[in-house]
Amino acid sequence: QRRPGEGEEGKDDGDDRFKPALRDGTVQQDLLDKGEMGINDHDLTDAATKLPGHHIQLFRRLQAKWQCYDAYSRVSMSIGVNQMIQSVNYFVLGATLIERTNPSTAIACTIIFQVVALGLTLLDIAEKPIAKCLPLSRTLQIFVLQGVGSAPVLISMCMLIFARNTESSSG
């Protein structure tokens, strides 16, 4: 039996599944002759539902061992993102109040940044109460926590606006 590409040059072997694919005259078999009909979907889904792969079992075992590190990294990321929002807010305060002397933009940006920080804090903290010594709901505890974190930015904004107003009225 002849294989495709063997034999006399220019002779067709009569099999339509083989079509010339390359310039040098070699032929290539069409492996997707009937498309997806050659794949039995039932066998694939049965294997996937009965037993997870070895890599999934390995991931589950390792995830249980690294769970404390995962929780620590989530807390670190939450605090880091909150502090990044606060630092961008400080930058915007400096740009709007000191360089451009535009207090309304500074107030609007501060409100926006603090609401974003509050929203991220609400999303990041779990459903459990934060402090058991405070007889407050979880949401109210988060508002208090974010208010304490936002206080330095708000105080700085008020001081810069006040300093600008006293400077412009005295001079």
Short mmCIF file of N, CA and C in Angstrom, two decimals:
data_model
loop_
_atom_site.label_atom_id
_atom_site.label_comp_id
_atom_site.label_asym_id
_atom_site.label_seq_id
_atom_site.Cartn_x
_atom_site.Cartn_y
_atom_site.Cartn_z
N GLN A 1 0.86 -1.18 0.00
CA GLN A 1 0.00 0.00 0.00
C GLN A 1 0.89 1.24 0.00
N ARG A 2 0.54 2.17 -0.88
CA ARG A 2 1.33 3.40 -1.00
C ARG A 2 0.91 4.41 0.05
N ARG A 3 1.85 5.16 0.51
CA ARG A 3 1.57 6.26 1.42
C ARG A 3 1.43 7.53 0.61
N PRO A 4 0.73 8.52 1.13
CA PRO A 4 0.62 9.79 0.41
C PRO A 4 1.99 10.42 0.24
N GLY A 5 2.24 10.96 -0.93
CA GLY A 5 3.50 11.61 -1.19
C GLY A 5 4.54 10.69 -1.79
N GLU A 6 4.28 9.38 -1.75
CA GLU A 6 5.21 8.44 -2.34
C GLU A 6 4.77 8.12 -3.76
N GLY A 7 5.64 7.61 -4.52
CA GLY A 7 5.27 7.19 -5.87
C GLY A 7 5.69 8.22 -6.88
N GLU A 8 5.04 8.18 -8.02
CA GLU A 8 5.42 9.04 -9.13
C GLU A 8 4.99 10.47 -8.86
N GLU A 9 5.80 11.38 -9.31
CA GLU A 9 5.55 12.81 -9.14
C GLU A 9 4.38 13.22 -10.04
N GLY A 10 3.44 13.97 -9.49
CA GLY A 10 2.33 14.48 -10.28
C GLY A 10 1.16 13.53 -10.38
N LYS A 11 1.28 12.32 -9.91
CA LYS A 11 0.18 11.36 -9.96
C LYS A 11 -0.69 11.55 -8.73
N ASP A 12 -1.99 11.50 -8.89
CA ASP A 12 -2.93 11.63 -7.78
C ASP A 12 -3.20 10.24 -7.24
N ASP A 13 -3.19 10.08 -5.94
CA ASP A 13 -3.41 8.76 -5.38
C ASP A 13 -4.90 8.45 -5.22
N GLY A 14 -5.78 9.38 -5.58
CA GLY A 14 -7.20 9.12 -5.57
C GLY A 14 -7.88 9.35 -4.24
N ASP A 15 -7.17 9.70 -3.21
CA ASP A 15 -7.77 9.93 -1.91
C ASP A 15 -7.96 11.43 -1.71
N ASP A 16 -9.21 11.87 -1.56
CA ASP A 16 -9.50 13.30 -1.45
C ASP A 16 -9.13 13.89 -0.09
N ARG A 17 -8.88 13.03 0.90
CA ARG A 17 -8.53 13.55 2.22
C ARG A 17 -7.15 14.19 2.24
N PHE A 18 -6.31 13.84 1.28
CA PHE A 18 -4.96 14.36 1.25
C PHE A 18 -4.88 15.48 0.23
N LYS A 19 -4.48 16.63 0.70
CA LYS A 19 -4.39 17.77 -0.19
C LYS A 19 -2.99 18.35 -0.09
N PRO A 20 -2.44 18.83 -1.20
CA PRO A 20 -1.12 19.44 -1.11
C PRO A 20 -1.17 20.69 -0.25
N ALA A 21 -0.27 20.75 0.72
CA ALA A 21 -0.26 21.88 1.63
C ALA A 21 1.00 22.70 1.51
N LEU A 22 2.05 22.11 1.05
CA LEU A 22 3.32 22.80 0.99
C LEU A 22 3.73 23.01 -0.46
N ARG A 23 4.60 23.97 -0.68
CA ARG A 23 5.03 24.31 -2.04
C ARG A 23 5.90 23.23 -2.69
N ASP A 24 6.59 22.46 -1.87
CA ASP A 24 7.50 21.49 -2.45
C ASP A 24 6.80 20.23 -2.95
N GLY A 25 5.47 20.20 -2.88
CA GLY A 25 4.73 19.07 -3.42
C GLY A 25 4.39 18.01 -2.41
N THR A 26 4.84 18.15 -1.18
CA THR A 26 4.46 17.16 -0.18
C THR A 26 3.00 17.34 0.17
N VAL A 27 2.40 16.30 0.68
CA VAL A 27 0.98 16.34 1.01
C VAL A 27 0.82 16.25 2.51
N GLN A 28 -0.33 16.73 2.96
CA GLN A 28 -0.61 16.72 4.39
C GLN A 28 -2.00 16.15 4.60
N GLN A 29 -2.15 15.30 5.59
CA GLN A 29 -3.42 14.66 5.85
C GLN A 29 -4.35 15.64 6.57
N ASP A 30 -5.63 15.61 6.17
CA ASP A 30 -6.63 16.44 6.82
C ASP A 30 -7.14 15.69 8.04
N LEU A 31 -6.62 16.04 9.21
CA LEU A 31 -6.97 15.32 10.43
C LEU A 31 -8.35 15.70 10.95
N LEU A 32 -8.88 16.81 10.53
CA LEU A 32 -10.20 17.23 10.96
C LEU A 32 -11.21 16.95 9.86
N ASP A 33 -11.15 15.74 9.32
CA ASP A 33 -11.99 15.38 8.20
C ASP A 33 -13.46 15.58 8.51
N LYS A 34 -13.91 15.06 9.61
CA LYS A 34 -15.32 15.19 9.96
C LYS A 34 -15.51 16.21 11.09
N GLY A 35 -14.57 17.05 11.30
CA GLY A 35 -14.68 18.06 12.33
C GLY A 35 -14.65 17.45 13.71
N GLU A 36 -15.59 17.85 14.53
CA GLU A 36 -15.63 17.38 15.90
C GLU A 36 -16.38 16.07 16.05
N MET A 37 -16.83 15.50 14.97
CA MET A 37 -17.56 14.23 15.04
C MET A 37 -16.69 13.10 15.55
N GLY A 38 -15.39 13.21 15.37
CA GLY A 38 -14.49 12.16 15.82
C GLY A 38 -14.27 12.16 17.31
N ILE A 39 -14.65 13.23 18.00
CA ILE A 39 -14.46 13.32 19.44
C ILE A 39 -15.76 12.93 20.11
N ASN A 40 -15.69 11.96 20.99
CA ASN A 40 -16.87 11.52 21.70
C ASN A 40 -17.02 12.39 22.95
N ASP A 41 -17.96 13.32 22.92
CA ASP A 41 -18.16 14.25 24.04
C ASP A 41 -18.60 13.54 25.30
N HIS A 42 -19.33 12.45 25.15
CA HIS A 42 -19.84 11.74 26.32
C HIS A 42 -18.69 11.19 27.17
N ASP A 43 -17.67 10.64 26.52
CA ASP A 43 -16.52 10.10 27.25
C ASP A 43 -15.76 11.20 27.99
N LEU A 44 -15.62 12.35 27.35
CA LEU A 44 -14.89 13.45 27.97
C LEU A 44 -15.62 13.99 29.19
N THR A 45 -16.92 14.19 29.09
CA THR A 45 -17.68 14.73 30.23
C THR A 45 -17.78 13.72 31.36
N ASP A 46 -17.87 12.41 31.03
CA ASP A 46 -17.90 11.39 32.08
C ASP A 46 -16.60 11.40 32.88
N ALA A 47 -15.49 11.49 32.20
CA ALA A 47 -14.20 11.49 32.88
C ALA A 47 -14.05 12.74 33.73
N ALA A 48 -14.56 13.86 33.27
CA ALA A 48 -14.42 15.11 34.02
C ALA A 48 -15.31 15.13 35.25
N THR A 49 -16.48 14.51 35.20
CA THR A 49 -17.39 14.56 36.34
C THR A 49 -17.08 13.50 37.39
N LYS A 50 -16.50 12.39 36.98
CA LYS A 50 -16.26 11.32 37.94
C LYS A 50 -15.07 11.59 38.84
N LEU A 51 -13.98 12.04 38.28
CA LEU A 51 -12.77 12.17 39.06
C LEU A 51 -12.01 13.42 38.61
N PRO A 52 -11.74 14.36 39.53
CA PRO A 52 -10.94 15.52 39.12
C PRO A 52 -9.51 15.08 38.81
N GLY A 53 -8.88 15.86 37.99
CA GLY A 53 -7.51 15.54 37.59
C GLY A 53 -6.54 15.60 38.75
N HIS A 54 -5.39 15.02 38.53
CA HIS A 54 -4.35 15.00 39.56
C HIS A 54 -3.93 16.42 39.94
N HIS A 55 -3.87 17.31 38.96
CA HIS A 55 -3.45 18.69 39.25
C HIS A 55 -4.46 19.40 40.14
N ILE A 56 -5.74 19.07 40.00
CA ILE A 56 -6.76 19.71 40.85
C ILE A 56 -6.66 19.18 42.28
N GLN A 57 -6.44 17.87 42.42
CA GLN A 57 -6.27 17.30 43.76
C GLN A 57 -5.03 17.88 44.44
N LEU A 58 -3.96 18.03 43.69
CA LEU A 58 -2.73 18.61 44.23
C LEU A 58 -2.96 20.06 44.65
N PHE A 59 -3.68 20.81 43.83
CA PHE A 59 -3.97 22.21 44.16
C PHE A 59 -4.79 22.30 45.43
N ARG A 60 -5.78 21.45 45.60
CA ARG A 60 -6.61 21.49 46.81
C ARG A 60 -5.80 21.17 48.07
N ARG A 61 -4.90 20.19 47.97
CA ARG A 61 -4.06 19.87 49.13
C ARG A 61 -3.12 21.03 49.47
N LEU A 62 -2.50 21.61 48.47
CA LEU A 62 -1.58 22.72 48.72
C LEU A 62 -2.31 23.97 49.19
N GLN A 63 -3.51 24.19 48.68
CA GLN A 63 -4.28 25.37 49.10
C GLN A 63 -4.60 25.30 50.58
N ALA A 64 -4.91 24.12 51.09
CA ALA A 64 -5.19 23.98 52.52
C ALA A 64 -3.95 24.29 53.35
N LYS A 65 -2.76 23.94 52.86
CA LYS A 65 -1.53 24.21 53.60
C LYS A 65 -1.16 25.69 53.58
N TRP A 66 -1.52 26.40 52.52
CA TRP A 66 -1.13 27.80 52.36
C TRP A 66 -2.24 28.78 52.71
N GLN A 67 -3.29 28.32 53.37
CA GLN A 67 -4.45 29.15 53.63
C GLN A 67 -4.12 30.34 54.54
N CYS A 68 -3.26 30.15 55.52
CA CYS A 68 -2.91 31.27 56.41
C CYS A 68 -2.12 32.34 55.65
N TYR A 69 -1.26 31.93 54.75
CA TYR A 69 -0.51 32.90 53.95
C TYR A 69 -1.43 33.65 52.98
N ASP A 70 -2.42 32.94 52.48
CA ASP A 70 -3.39 33.56 51.59
C ASP A 70 -4.19 34.63 52.33
N ALA A 71 -4.61 34.33 53.55
CA ALA A 71 -5.35 35.32 54.34
C ALA A 71 -4.47 36.52 54.67
N TYR A 72 -3.21 36.28 55.02
CA TYR A 72 -2.29 37.37 55.32
C TYR A 72 -2.08 38.26 54.09
N SER A 73 -1.95 37.65 52.92
CA SER A 73 -1.74 38.46 51.71
C SER A 73 -2.99 39.26 51.36
N ARG A 74 -4.15 38.71 51.61
CA ARG A 74 -5.38 39.47 51.34
C ARG A 74 -5.50 40.69 52.25
N VAL A 75 -5.16 40.52 53.53
CA VAL A 75 -5.19 41.65 54.46
C VAL A 75 -4.15 42.69 54.05
N SER A 76 -2.96 42.23 53.68
CA SER A 76 -1.91 43.16 53.26
C SER A 76 -2.32 43.94 52.02
N MET A 77 -2.92 43.26 51.07
CA MET A 77 -3.37 43.94 49.85
C MET A 77 -4.47 44.94 50.15
N SER A 78 -5.37 44.59 51.05
CA SER A 78 -6.46 45.51 51.41
C SER A 78 -5.91 46.78 52.05
N ILE A 79 -4.99 46.61 53.00
CA ILE A 79 -4.39 47.78 53.65
C ILE A 79 -3.56 48.58 52.66
N GLY A 80 -2.82 47.90 51.81
CA GLY A 80 -1.99 48.59 50.82
C GLY A 80 -2.80 49.40 49.83
N VAL A 81 -3.90 48.85 49.34
CA VAL A 81 -4.75 49.59 48.40
C VAL A 81 -5.38 50.79 49.10
N ASN A 82 -5.81 50.59 50.35
CA ASN A 82 -6.39 51.71 51.09
C ASN A 82 -5.37 52.84 51.25
N GLN A 83 -4.15 52.49 51.59
CA GLN A 83 -3.11 53.51 51.77
C GLN A 83 -2.72 54.17 50.45
N MET A 84 -2.80 53.41 49.36
CA MET A 84 -2.51 53.99 48.06
C MET A 84 -3.59 55.02 47.68
N ILE A 85 -4.83 54.70 47.99
CA ILE A 85 -5.91 55.67 47.73
C ILE A 85 -5.69 56.93 48.56
N GLN A 86 -5.30 56.77 49.82
CA GLN A 86 -5.05 57.93 50.67
C GLN A 86 -3.89 58.76 50.14
N SER A 87 -2.83 58.10 49.66
CA SER A 87 -1.68 58.85 49.15
C SER A 87 -2.02 59.60 47.86
N VAL A 88 -2.83 59.00 47.00
CA VAL A 88 -3.27 59.71 45.79
C VAL A 88 -4.14 60.90 46.18
N ASN A 89 -4.93 60.72 47.23
CA ASN A 89 -5.75 61.83 47.71
C ASN A 89 -4.88 62.98 48.20
N TYR A 90 -3.81 62.67 48.94
CA TYR A 90 -2.87 63.71 49.37
C TYR A 90 -2.25 64.42 48.17
N PHE A 91 -1.87 63.66 47.15
CA PHE A 91 -1.29 64.27 45.96
C PHE A 91 -2.27 65.22 45.29
N VAL A 92 -3.52 64.78 45.16
CA VAL A 92 -4.54 65.63 44.54
C VAL A 92 -4.78 66.88 45.37
N LEU A 93 -4.75 66.75 46.70
CA LEU A 93 -4.89 67.94 47.56
C LEU A 93 -3.78 68.94 47.29
N GLY A 94 -2.56 68.43 47.20
CA GLY A 94 -1.44 69.33 46.92
C GLY A 94 -1.56 69.98 45.56
N ALA A 95 -1.98 69.21 44.57
CA ALA A 95 -2.09 69.74 43.21
C ALA A 95 -3.22 70.75 43.09
N THR A 96 -4.34 70.50 43.75
CA THR A 96 -5.49 71.39 43.59
C THR A 96 -5.46 72.59 44.53
N LEU A 97 -4.93 72.42 45.73
CA LEU A 97 -4.96 73.52 46.69
C LEU A 97 -3.70 74.39 46.64
N ILE A 98 -2.55 73.77 46.50
CA ILE A 98 -1.30 74.55 46.54
C ILE A 98 -0.93 75.08 45.16
N GLU A 99 -0.98 74.23 44.15
CA GLU A 99 -0.56 74.68 42.82
C GLU A 99 -1.64 75.47 42.09
N ARG A 100 -2.88 74.99 42.14
CA ARG A 100 -3.93 75.61 41.33
C ARG A 100 -4.93 76.44 42.15
N THR A 101 -4.82 76.40 43.45
CA THR A 101 -5.71 77.12 44.39
C THR A 101 -7.18 76.97 44.00
N ASN A 102 -7.60 75.71 43.96
CA ASN A 102 -8.98 75.39 43.59
C ASN A 102 -9.60 74.50 44.66
N PRO A 103 -10.18 75.07 45.72
CA PRO A 103 -10.67 74.26 46.83
C PRO A 103 -11.88 73.40 46.49
N SER A 104 -12.73 73.83 45.57
CA SER A 104 -13.91 73.03 45.25
C SER A 104 -13.51 71.70 44.61
N THR A 105 -12.50 71.72 43.76
CA THR A 105 -12.01 70.48 43.16
C THR A 105 -11.39 69.58 44.22
N ALA A 106 -10.66 70.18 45.16
CA ALA A 106 -10.04 69.40 46.23
C ALA A 106 -11.10 68.72 47.09
N ILE A 107 -12.16 69.44 47.41
CA ILE A 107 -13.23 68.87 48.24
C ILE A 107 -13.93 67.73 47.48
N ALA A 108 -14.23 67.95 46.20
CA ALA A 108 -14.91 66.92 45.41
C ALA A 108 -14.04 65.67 45.26
N CYS A 109 -12.77 65.86 44.97
CA CYS A 109 -11.87 64.71 44.82
C CYS A 109 -11.70 63.97 46.15
N THR A 110 -11.63 64.69 47.24
CA THR A 110 -11.49 64.04 48.55
C THR A 110 -12.72 63.21 48.87
N ILE A 111 -13.88 63.75 48.58
CA ILE A 111 -15.12 62.98 48.81
C ILE A 111 -15.12 61.71 47.96
N ILE A 112 -14.74 61.84 46.70
CA ILE A 112 -14.73 60.68 45.81
C ILE A 112 -13.73 59.63 46.30
N PHE A 113 -12.51 60.06 46.63
CA PHE A 113 -11.50 59.10 47.08
C PHE A 113 -11.91 58.42 48.39
N GLN A 114 -12.52 59.16 49.31
CA GLN A 114 -12.90 58.57 50.58
C GLN A 114 -14.08 57.60 50.41
N VAL A 115 -14.99 57.90 49.50
CA VAL A 115 -16.10 56.97 49.24
C VAL A 115 -15.56 55.69 48.59
N VAL A 116 -14.61 55.83 47.68
CA VAL A 116 -13.99 54.65 47.07
C VAL A 116 -13.27 53.82 48.12
N ALA A 117 -12.54 54.46 49.01
CA ALA A 117 -11.84 53.74 50.08
C ALA A 117 -12.83 53.04 51.00
N LEU A 118 -13.94 53.70 51.30
CA LEU A 118 -14.97 53.08 52.14
C LEU A 118 -15.59 51.88 51.44
N GLY A 119 -15.87 52.02 50.16
CA GLY A 119 -16.44 50.90 49.41
C GLY A 119 -15.51 49.70 49.36
N LEU A 120 -14.23 49.94 49.14
CA LEU A 120 -13.27 48.84 49.13
C LEU A 120 -13.14 48.20 50.50
N THR A 121 -13.20 48.99 51.54
CA THR A 121 -13.14 48.44 52.90
C THR A 121 -14.36 47.58 53.18
N LEU A 122 -15.53 48.04 52.74
CA LEU A 122 -16.75 47.24 52.92
C LEU A 122 -16.66 45.92 52.16
N LEU A 123 -16.04 45.93 50.99
CA LEU A 123 -15.91 44.70 50.21
C LEU A 123 -14.85 43.76 50.79
N ASP A 124 -13.78 44.32 51.35
CA ASP A 124 -12.67 43.49 51.80
C ASP A 124 -12.89 42.83 53.15
N ILE A 125 -13.65 43.44 54.01
CA ILE A 125 -13.81 42.90 55.36
C ILE A 125 -14.96 41.90 55.37
N ALA A 126 -14.73 40.76 56.00
CA ALA A 126 -15.71 39.67 56.02
C ALA A 126 -16.97 40.06 56.78
N GLU A 127 -17.91 39.16 56.79
CA GLU A 127 -19.21 39.41 57.40
C GLU A 127 -19.19 39.44 58.93
N LYS A 128 -18.12 38.99 59.53
CA LYS A 128 -18.07 38.93 60.99
C LYS A 128 -17.82 40.32 61.56
N PRO A 129 -18.30 40.58 62.80
CA PRO A 129 -18.00 41.87 63.44
C PRO A 129 -16.49 42.03 63.65
N ILE A 130 -16.03 43.26 63.58
CA ILE A 130 -14.60 43.53 63.68
C ILE A 130 -14.15 43.49 65.13
N ALA A 131 -14.79 44.30 65.96
CA ALA A 131 -14.41 44.37 67.37
C ALA A 131 -15.61 43.99 68.22
N LYS A 132 -15.42 43.02 69.10
CA LYS A 132 -16.53 42.59 69.95
C LYS A 132 -16.75 43.54 71.12
N CYS A 133 -15.77 44.41 71.40
CA CYS A 133 -15.93 45.33 72.52
C CYS A 133 -16.85 46.50 72.15
N LEU A 134 -16.98 46.80 70.86
CA LEU A 134 -17.90 47.86 70.43
C LEU A 134 -19.27 47.26 70.14
N PRO A 135 -20.30 47.74 70.81
CA PRO A 135 -21.64 47.19 70.55
C PRO A 135 -22.27 47.81 69.29
N LEU A 136 -21.56 47.74 68.17
CA LEU A 136 -22.03 48.33 66.92
C LEU A 136 -22.15 47.25 65.86
N SER A 137 -22.94 47.52 64.85
CA SER A 137 -23.03 46.57 63.74
C SER A 137 -21.73 46.58 62.94
N ARG A 138 -21.57 45.59 62.10
CA ARG A 138 -20.37 45.48 61.27
C ARG A 138 -20.21 46.70 60.38
N THR A 139 -21.28 47.12 59.73
CA THR A 139 -21.21 48.26 58.82
C THR A 139 -20.84 49.54 59.56
N LEU A 140 -21.41 49.74 60.73
CA LEU A 140 -21.09 50.93 61.51
C LEU A 140 -19.64 50.89 62.00
N GLN A 141 -19.15 49.70 62.34
CA GLN A 141 -17.75 49.57 62.73
C GLN A 141 -16.82 49.92 61.57
N ILE A 142 -17.19 49.53 60.36
CA ILE A 142 -16.37 49.86 59.19
C ILE A 142 -16.39 51.36 58.93
N PHE A 143 -17.56 51.98 59.09
CA PHE A 143 -17.64 53.44 58.92
C PHE A 143 -16.75 54.16 59.93
N VAL A 144 -16.75 53.69 61.19
CA VAL A 144 -15.88 54.28 62.21
C VAL A 144 -14.42 54.06 61.84
N LEU A 145 -14.08 52.85 61.42
CA LEU A 145 -12.71 52.53 61.03
C LEU A 145 -12.25 53.41 59.86
N GLN A 146 -13.09 53.56 58.85
CA GLN A 146 -12.73 54.39 57.70
C GLN A 146 -12.70 55.87 58.07
N GLY A 147 -13.56 56.28 58.97
CA GLY A 147 -13.55 57.67 59.43
C GLY A 147 -12.25 58.03 60.13
N VAL A 148 -11.76 57.10 60.94
CA VAL A 148 -10.48 57.33 61.62
C VAL A 148 -9.35 57.38 60.59
N GLY A 149 -9.41 56.52 59.57
CA GLY A 149 -8.38 56.52 58.53
C GLY A 149 -8.45 57.74 57.63
N SER A 150 -9.64 58.28 57.45
CA SER A 150 -9.82 59.46 56.58
C SER A 150 -9.58 60.77 57.31
N ALA A 151 -9.56 60.74 58.62
CA ALA A 151 -9.43 61.98 59.39
C ALA A 151 -8.17 62.79 59.04
N PRO A 152 -6.99 62.19 58.91
CA PRO A 152 -5.82 63.01 58.57
C PRO A 152 -5.94 63.72 57.22
N VAL A 153 -6.53 63.05 56.23
CA VAL A 153 -6.70 63.68 54.93
C VAL A 153 -7.68 64.84 55.03
N LEU A 154 -8.77 64.63 55.73
CA LEU A 154 -9.77 65.69 55.88
C LEU A 154 -9.22 66.87 56.67
N ILE A 155 -8.45 66.59 57.72
CA ILE A 155 -7.84 67.67 58.51
C ILE A 155 -6.84 68.44 57.66
N SER A 156 -6.03 67.71 56.88
CA SER A 156 -5.07 68.39 56.00
C SER A 156 -5.78 69.27 54.98
N MET A 157 -6.85 68.78 54.41
CA MET A 157 -7.60 69.56 53.43
C MET A 157 -8.15 70.84 54.08
N CYS A 158 -8.75 70.70 55.25
CA CYS A 158 -9.29 71.88 55.94
C CYS A 158 -8.19 72.88 56.29
N MET A 159 -7.05 72.38 56.75
CA MET A 159 -5.95 73.28 57.09
C MET A 159 -5.41 74.01 55.87
N LEU A 160 -5.29 73.31 54.73
CA LEU A 160 -4.81 73.96 53.52
C LEU A 160 -5.79 75.00 52.99
N ILE A 161 -7.07 74.70 53.08
CA ILE A 161 -8.08 75.67 52.64
C ILE A 161 -8.08 76.88 53.56
N PHE A 162 -7.99 76.62 54.87
CA PHE A 162 -7.96 77.72 55.83
C PHE A 162 -6.70 78.57 55.65
N ALA A 163 -5.55 77.94 55.45
CA ALA A 163 -4.30 78.68 55.25
C ALA A 163 -4.37 79.52 53.98
N ARG A 164 -4.96 78.99 52.94
CA ARG A 164 -5.10 79.73 51.70
C ARG A 164 -6.00 80.94 51.88
N ASN A 165 -7.12 80.74 52.61
CA ASN A 165 -8.05 81.86 52.84
C ASN A 165 -7.43 82.94 53.72
N THR A 166 -6.68 82.57 54.76
CA THR A 166 -6.05 83.58 55.62
C THR A 166 -4.93 84.28 54.89
N GLU A 167 -4.22 83.57 54.03
CA GLU A 167 -3.15 84.18 53.26
C GLU A 167 -3.70 85.19 52.24
N SER A 168 -4.81 84.83 51.60
CA SER A 168 -5.36 85.75 50.58
C SER A 168 -6.06 86.94 51.24
N SER A 169 -6.60 86.79 52.45
CA SER A 169 -7.28 87.92 53.11
C SER A 169 -6.25 88.87 53.76
N SER A 170 -5.09 88.36 54.18
CA SER A 170 -4.10 89.22 54.83
C SER A 170 -3.20 89.91 53.80
N GLY A 171 -3.06 89.34 52.66
CA GLY A 171 -2.10 89.89 51.71
C GLY A 171 -2.72 90.41 50.50
#
